[in-house]
Coordinates of C-alpha atoms and ligand atoms in Angstrom, one line a residue:
X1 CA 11.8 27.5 -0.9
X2 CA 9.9 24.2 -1.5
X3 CA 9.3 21.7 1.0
X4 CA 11.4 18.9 1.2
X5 CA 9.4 15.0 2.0
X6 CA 11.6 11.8 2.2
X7 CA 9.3 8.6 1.0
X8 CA 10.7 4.9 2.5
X9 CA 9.4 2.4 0.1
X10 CA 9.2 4.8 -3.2
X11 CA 9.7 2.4 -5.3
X12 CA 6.4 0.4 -4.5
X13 CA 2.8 1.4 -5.1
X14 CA 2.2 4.0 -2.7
X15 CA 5.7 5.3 -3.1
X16 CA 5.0 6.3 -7.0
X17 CA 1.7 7.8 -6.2
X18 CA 3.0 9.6 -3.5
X19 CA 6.5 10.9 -5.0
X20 CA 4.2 12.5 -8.5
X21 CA 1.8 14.0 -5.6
X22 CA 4.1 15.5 -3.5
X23 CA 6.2 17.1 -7.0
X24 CA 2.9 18.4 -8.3
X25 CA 2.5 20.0 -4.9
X26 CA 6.0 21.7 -5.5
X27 CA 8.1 19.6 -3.2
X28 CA 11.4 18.2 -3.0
X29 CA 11.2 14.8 -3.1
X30 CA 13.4 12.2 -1.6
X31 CA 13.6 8.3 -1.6
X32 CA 15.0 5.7 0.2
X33 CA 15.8 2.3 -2.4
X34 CA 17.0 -0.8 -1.0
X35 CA 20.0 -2.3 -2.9
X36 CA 19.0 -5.0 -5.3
X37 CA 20.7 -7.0 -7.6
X38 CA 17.7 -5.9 -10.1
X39 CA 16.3 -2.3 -10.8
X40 CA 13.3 -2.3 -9.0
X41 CA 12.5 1.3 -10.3
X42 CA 10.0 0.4 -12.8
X43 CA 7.0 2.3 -11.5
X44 CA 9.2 5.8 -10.7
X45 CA 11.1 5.6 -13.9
X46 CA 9.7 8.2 -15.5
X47 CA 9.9 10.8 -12.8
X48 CA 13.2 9.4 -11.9
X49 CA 15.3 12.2 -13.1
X50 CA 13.0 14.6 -10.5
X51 CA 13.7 12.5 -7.4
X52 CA 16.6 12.7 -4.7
X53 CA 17.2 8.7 -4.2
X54 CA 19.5 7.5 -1.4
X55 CA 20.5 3.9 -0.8
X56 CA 18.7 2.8 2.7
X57 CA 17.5 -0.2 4.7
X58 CA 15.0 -0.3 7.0
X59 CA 17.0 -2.7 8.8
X60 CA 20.1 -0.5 8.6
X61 CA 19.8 1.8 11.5
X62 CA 22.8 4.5 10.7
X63 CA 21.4 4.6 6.6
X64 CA 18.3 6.4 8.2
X65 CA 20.0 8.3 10.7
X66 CA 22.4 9.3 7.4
X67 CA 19.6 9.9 5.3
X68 CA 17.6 12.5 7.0
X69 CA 20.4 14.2 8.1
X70 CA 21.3 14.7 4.2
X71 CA 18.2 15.8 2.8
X72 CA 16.5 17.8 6.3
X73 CA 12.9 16.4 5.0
X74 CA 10.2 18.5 6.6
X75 CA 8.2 15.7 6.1
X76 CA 8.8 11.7 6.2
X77 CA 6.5 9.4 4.4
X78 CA 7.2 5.8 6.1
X79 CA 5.8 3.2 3.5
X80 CA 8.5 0.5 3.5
X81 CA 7.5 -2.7 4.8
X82 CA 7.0 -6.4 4.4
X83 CA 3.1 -5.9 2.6
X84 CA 2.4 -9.3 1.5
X85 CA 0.0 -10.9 4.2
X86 CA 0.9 -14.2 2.9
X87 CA 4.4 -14.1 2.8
X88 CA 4.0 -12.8 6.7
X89 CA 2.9 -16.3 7.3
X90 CA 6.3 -18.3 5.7
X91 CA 8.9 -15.1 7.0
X92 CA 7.3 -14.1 10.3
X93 CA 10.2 -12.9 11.9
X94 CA 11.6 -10.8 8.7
X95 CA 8.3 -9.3 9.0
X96 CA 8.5 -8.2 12.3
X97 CA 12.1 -6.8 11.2
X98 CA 11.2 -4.5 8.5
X99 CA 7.4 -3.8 8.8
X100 CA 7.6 -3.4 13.0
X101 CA 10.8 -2.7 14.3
X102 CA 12.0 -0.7 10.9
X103 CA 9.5 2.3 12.2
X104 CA 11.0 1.9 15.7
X105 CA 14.3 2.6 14.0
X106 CA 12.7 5.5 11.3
X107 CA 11.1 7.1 14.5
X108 CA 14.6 7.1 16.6
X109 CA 16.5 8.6 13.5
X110 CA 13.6 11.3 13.4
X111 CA 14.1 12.2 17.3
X112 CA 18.1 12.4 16.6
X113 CA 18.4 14.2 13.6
X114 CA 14.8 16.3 13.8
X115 CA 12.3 15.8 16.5
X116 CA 10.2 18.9 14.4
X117 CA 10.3 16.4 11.2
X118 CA 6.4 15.1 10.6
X119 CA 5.9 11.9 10.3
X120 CA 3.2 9.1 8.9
X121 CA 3.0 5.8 9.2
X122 CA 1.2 3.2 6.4
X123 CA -0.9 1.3 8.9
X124 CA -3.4 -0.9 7.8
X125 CA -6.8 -2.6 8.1
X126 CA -5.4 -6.0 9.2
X127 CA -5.0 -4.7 12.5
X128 CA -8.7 -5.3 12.3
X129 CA -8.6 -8.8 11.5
X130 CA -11.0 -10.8 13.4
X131 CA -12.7 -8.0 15.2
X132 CA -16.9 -8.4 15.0
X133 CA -17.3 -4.8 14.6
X134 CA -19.0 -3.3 11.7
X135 CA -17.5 -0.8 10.2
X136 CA -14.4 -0.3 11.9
X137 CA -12.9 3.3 13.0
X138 CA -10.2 4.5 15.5
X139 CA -11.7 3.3 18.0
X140 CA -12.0 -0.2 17.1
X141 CA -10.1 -2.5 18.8
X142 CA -7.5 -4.1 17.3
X143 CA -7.7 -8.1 16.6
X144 CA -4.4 -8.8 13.9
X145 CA -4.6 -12.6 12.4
X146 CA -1.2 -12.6 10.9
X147 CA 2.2 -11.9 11.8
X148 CA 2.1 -8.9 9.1
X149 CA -1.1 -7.7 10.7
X150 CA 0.9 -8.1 14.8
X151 CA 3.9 -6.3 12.5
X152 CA 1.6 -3.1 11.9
X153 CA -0.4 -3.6 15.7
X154 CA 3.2 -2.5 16.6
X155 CA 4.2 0.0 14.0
X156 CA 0.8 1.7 15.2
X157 CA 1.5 1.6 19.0
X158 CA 5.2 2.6 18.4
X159 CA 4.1 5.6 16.0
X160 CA 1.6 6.9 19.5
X161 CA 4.1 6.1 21.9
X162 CA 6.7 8.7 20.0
X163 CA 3.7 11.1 19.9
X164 CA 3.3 11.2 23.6
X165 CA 6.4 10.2 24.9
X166 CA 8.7 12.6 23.0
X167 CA 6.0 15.3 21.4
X168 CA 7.0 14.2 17.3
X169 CA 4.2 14.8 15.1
X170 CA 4.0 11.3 14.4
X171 CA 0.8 10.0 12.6
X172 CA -0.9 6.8 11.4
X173 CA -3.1 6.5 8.5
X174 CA -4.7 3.3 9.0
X175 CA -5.4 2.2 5.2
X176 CA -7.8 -0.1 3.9
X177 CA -6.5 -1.7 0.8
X178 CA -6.1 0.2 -2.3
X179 CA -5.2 -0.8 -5.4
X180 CA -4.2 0.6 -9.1
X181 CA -2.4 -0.8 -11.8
X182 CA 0.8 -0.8 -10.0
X183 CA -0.3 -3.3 -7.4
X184 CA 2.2 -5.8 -6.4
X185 CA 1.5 -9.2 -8.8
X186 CA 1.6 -11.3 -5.8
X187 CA -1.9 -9.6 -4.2
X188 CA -5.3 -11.1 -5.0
X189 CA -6.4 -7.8 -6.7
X190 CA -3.7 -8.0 -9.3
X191 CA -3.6 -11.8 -9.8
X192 CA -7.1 -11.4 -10.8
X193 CA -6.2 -8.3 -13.3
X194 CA -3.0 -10.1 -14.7
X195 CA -4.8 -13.3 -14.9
X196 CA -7.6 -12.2 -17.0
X197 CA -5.7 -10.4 -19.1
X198 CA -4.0 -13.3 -20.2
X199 CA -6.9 -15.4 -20.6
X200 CA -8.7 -13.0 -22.5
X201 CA -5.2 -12.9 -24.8
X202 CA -5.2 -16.8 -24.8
X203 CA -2.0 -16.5 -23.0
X204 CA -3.2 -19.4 -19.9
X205 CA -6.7 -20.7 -19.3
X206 CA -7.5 -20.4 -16.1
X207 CA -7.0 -18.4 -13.3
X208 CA -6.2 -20.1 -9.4
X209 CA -7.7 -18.3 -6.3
X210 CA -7.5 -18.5 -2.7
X211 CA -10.5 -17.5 -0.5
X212 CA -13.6 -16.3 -2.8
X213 CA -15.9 -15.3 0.1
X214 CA -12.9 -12.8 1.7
X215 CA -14.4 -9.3 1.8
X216 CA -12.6 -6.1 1.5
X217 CA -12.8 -2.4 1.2
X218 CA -11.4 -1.4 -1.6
X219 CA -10.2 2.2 -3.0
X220 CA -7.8 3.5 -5.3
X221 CA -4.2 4.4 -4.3
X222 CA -4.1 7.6 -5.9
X223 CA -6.9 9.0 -3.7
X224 CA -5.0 7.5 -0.6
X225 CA -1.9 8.6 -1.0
X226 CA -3.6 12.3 -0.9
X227 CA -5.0 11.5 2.2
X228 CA -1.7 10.5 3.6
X229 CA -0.4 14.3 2.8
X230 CA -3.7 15.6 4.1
X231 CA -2.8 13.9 7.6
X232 CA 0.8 15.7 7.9
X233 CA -1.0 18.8 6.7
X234 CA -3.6 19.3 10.2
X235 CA -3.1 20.8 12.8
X236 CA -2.3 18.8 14.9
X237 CA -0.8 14.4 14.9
X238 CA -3.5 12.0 15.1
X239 CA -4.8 8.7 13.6
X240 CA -7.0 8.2 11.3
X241 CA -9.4 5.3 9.0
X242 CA -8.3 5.5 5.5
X243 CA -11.4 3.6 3.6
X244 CA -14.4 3.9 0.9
X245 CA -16.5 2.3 3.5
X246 CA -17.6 -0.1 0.8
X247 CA -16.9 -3.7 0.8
X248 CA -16.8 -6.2 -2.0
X249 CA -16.0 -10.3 -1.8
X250 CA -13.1 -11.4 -3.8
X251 CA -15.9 -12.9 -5.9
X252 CA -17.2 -9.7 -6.9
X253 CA -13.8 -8.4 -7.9
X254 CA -13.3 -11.3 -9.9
X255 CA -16.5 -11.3 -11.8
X256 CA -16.3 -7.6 -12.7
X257 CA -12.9 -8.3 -14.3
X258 CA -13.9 -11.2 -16.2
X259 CA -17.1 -8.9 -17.1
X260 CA -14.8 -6.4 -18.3
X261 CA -13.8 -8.5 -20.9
X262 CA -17.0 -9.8 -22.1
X263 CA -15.6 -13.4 -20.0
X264 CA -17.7 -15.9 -17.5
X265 CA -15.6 -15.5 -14.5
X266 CA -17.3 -19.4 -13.4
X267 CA -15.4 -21.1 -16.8
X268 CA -12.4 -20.0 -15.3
X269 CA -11.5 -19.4 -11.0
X270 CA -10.4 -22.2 -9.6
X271 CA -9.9 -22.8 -5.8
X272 CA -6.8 -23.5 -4.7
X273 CA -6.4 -24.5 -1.4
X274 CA -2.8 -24.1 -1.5
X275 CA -3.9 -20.5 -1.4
X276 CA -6.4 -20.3 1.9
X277 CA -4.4 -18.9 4.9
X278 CA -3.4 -20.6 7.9
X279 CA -6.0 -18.3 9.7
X280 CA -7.9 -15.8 7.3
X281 CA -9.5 -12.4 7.9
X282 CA -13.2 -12.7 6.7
X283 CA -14.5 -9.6 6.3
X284 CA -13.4 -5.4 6.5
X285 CA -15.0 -2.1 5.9
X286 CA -13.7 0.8 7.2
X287 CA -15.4 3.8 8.5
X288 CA -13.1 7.2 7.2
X289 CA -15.8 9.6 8.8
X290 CA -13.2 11.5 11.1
X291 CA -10.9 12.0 7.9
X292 CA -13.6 13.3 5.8
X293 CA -14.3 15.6 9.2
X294 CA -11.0 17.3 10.1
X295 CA -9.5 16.6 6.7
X296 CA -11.9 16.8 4.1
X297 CA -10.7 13.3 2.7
X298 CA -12.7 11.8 0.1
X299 CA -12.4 8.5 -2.0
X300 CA -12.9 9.4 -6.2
X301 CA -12.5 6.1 -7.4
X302 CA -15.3 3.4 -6.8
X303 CA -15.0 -0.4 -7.2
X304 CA -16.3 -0.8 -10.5
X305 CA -14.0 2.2 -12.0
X306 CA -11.1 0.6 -10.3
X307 CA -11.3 -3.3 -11.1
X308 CA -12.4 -1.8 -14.8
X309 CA -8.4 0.3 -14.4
X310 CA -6.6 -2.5 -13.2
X311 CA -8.0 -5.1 -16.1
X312 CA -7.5 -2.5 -19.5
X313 CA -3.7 -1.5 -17.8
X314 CA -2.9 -5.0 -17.6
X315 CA -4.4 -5.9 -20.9
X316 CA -2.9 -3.1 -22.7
X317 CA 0.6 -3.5 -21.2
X318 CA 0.4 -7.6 -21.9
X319 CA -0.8 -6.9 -25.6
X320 CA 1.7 -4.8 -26.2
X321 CA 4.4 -7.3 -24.7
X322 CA 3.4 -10.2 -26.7
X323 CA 2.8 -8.5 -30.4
X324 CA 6.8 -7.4 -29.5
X325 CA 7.9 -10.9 -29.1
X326 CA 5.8 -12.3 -31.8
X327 CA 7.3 -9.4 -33.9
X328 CA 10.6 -10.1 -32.6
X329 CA 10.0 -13.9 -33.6
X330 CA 8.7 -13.6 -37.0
X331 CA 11.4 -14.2 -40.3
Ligands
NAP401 P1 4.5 -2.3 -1.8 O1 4.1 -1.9 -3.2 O2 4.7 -3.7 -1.4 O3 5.9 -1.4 -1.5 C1 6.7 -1.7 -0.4 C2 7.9 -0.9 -0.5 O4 8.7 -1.1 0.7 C3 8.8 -1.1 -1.7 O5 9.3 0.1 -2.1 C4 9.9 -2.0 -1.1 O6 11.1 -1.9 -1.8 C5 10.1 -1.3 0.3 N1 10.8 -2.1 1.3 C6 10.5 -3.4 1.7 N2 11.3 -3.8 2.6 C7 12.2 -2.8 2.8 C8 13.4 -2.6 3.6 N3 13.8 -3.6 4.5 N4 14.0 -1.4 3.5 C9 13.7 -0.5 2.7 N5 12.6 -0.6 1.9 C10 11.9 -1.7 1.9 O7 3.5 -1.7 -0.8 P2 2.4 -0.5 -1.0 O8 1.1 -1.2 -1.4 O9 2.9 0.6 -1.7 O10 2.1 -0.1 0.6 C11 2.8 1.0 1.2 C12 2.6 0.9 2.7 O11 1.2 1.0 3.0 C13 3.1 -0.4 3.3 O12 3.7 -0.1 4.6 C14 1.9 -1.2 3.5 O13 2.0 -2.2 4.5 C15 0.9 -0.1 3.8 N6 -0.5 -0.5 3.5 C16 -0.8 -0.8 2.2 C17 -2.1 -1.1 1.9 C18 -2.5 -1.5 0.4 O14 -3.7 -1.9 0.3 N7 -1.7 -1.2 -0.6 C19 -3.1 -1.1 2.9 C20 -2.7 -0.8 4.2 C21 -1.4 -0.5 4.5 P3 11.5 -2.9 -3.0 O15 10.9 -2.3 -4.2 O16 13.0 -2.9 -3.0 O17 10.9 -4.2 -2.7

């Protein structure tokens, strides 16, 4: 019989990675979609017809509890959350709703309905934040600098405090960014992608940054989503760095995208400070030697490869978007 996973969040990045992983490897696979007054299924669509999808909240205590006593998951990916650093800053406490207190409430339905279900959390690099230590591994101290990055400090601790409190297999994978063409449009990645696609189409004619000198490691969602199923695969429940442990300035992403498409990147970033943070996280690089170790984890995709990715996906999709409505204009 195949194994059956339930993905929160599996209509975001990670989610569409990880549901294609997980029915390549021959599972079952089950979502949880929040009710919207739009489809938001745009990056599952065409694997749509293979999923399980139940309607669920993070927020929405007996939804969980309902949903994993439906589909018995083996396995439970937990990658809902509030992502968007930024938007931590204006909605703090809805924040701390979904992205910290939602895996208290994912964790409790696991101990009700299955205390043998696995379980990973999406934790993240921000939990880094401020820190001075170079790279950073699990034993890092955490230093968060936004209410997203306190949000995960808590989804980390709660995920370890199931562990030894109850015995779950309950894990976190504590990502560095990744990216693909599928990144949200609000992150700095994408904006850059988007943005000089449409330059390069004469569709705007400049492009308006935040923080150039930020520094992050950067990898490729498809190789970190594997990782995430490596980590429910061992032995035994632990945490682990997720990361290239290669770090690149915004800067750098932005000039290898406007290099991509034979563009100066300097004719066309502008900063706006309407963009800077209240308090911003200068620099991260993660250390993934213990998941290369006891998982054999390794990144595929390097930077250039990946900025390269996100720039042709974005001007192929946004070329073929506006020769349809100049089509659809023309007599
Ligand atoms: P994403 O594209 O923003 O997707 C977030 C998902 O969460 C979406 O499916 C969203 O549903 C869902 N969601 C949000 N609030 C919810 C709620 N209250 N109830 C149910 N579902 C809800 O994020 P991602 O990049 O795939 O990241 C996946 C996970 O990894 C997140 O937990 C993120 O914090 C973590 N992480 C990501 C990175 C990265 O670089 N990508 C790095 C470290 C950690 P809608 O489609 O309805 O909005």
């Amino acid at each position: 019989m195949s194994r059956r996973a339930l993905i929160t969040g599996i209509t975001g990045q990670d989610g569409a990675y990880l549901a294609r992983l997980l029915l390549e490897r021959g599972y079952e696979v089950h979502g949880m979609v929040r009710r919207s007054s739009s489809d938001r299924c745009e990056r599952i669509a065409e694997i749509r017809d293979r999923l399980h999808l139940h309607p669920g909240d993070l927020i929405d205590q007996s939804a969980l509890t309902r949903i994993l006593a439906k589909c018995q998951p083996q396995e439970v990916y937990n990658l809902a959350a509030q992502t968007y650093v930024g938007a931590s800053f204006s909605q703090p406490t809805m924040t701390a709703e979904f992205t910290a207190l939602g895996v208290t409430r994912m964790l409790e339905a696991v101990r009700q309905v299955d205390p043998s279900i696995r379980f990973l959390q999406a934790s993240s690099s921000e939990v880094f934040g401020g820190t001075q230590e170079d790279p950073q591994n699990e034993k890092t101290p955490f230093w968060p600098r936004s209410p997203y990055a306190v949000a995960k400090v808590y989804a980390y601790w709660i995920t370890v405090n199931y562990r030894e409190s109850y015995g779950l297999f309950a894990s976190n994978a504590i990502m560095f960014n990744h990216e693909s063409p599928w990144r949200g449009s609000e992150f700095v990645t994408r904006r850059i992608s988007q943005g000089v696609a449409k330059i390069k189409l004469g569709l705007a004619d400049c492009l308006e940054l935040g923080n150039l000198d930020a520094q992050r490691d950067w990898g490729f969602a498809g190789d970190f989503v594997d990782a995430m199923w490596r980590i429910l695969q061992a032995d035994t429940p632990d945490d682990f760095v997720i990361a290239t442990g290669v770090r690149h300035s915004v800067r750098a992403f932005a000039e290898r995208a406007f290099a991509r498409v034979g563009l100066d990147w300097e004719k066309y970033v502008r900063v706006d400070p309407a963009r800077l943070r209240p308090v911003d996280v200068p620099s991260l690089r993660g250390d993934a030697s213990k998941a290369q170790r006891v998982l054999g984890w390794r990144p595929t995709v390097t930077f250039e490869p990946l900025v390269d990715m996100m720039v042709d996906a974005d001007l192929a999709a946004l070329s073929r978007e506006h020769s349809l409505s100049h089509r659809e204009q023309s007599p």
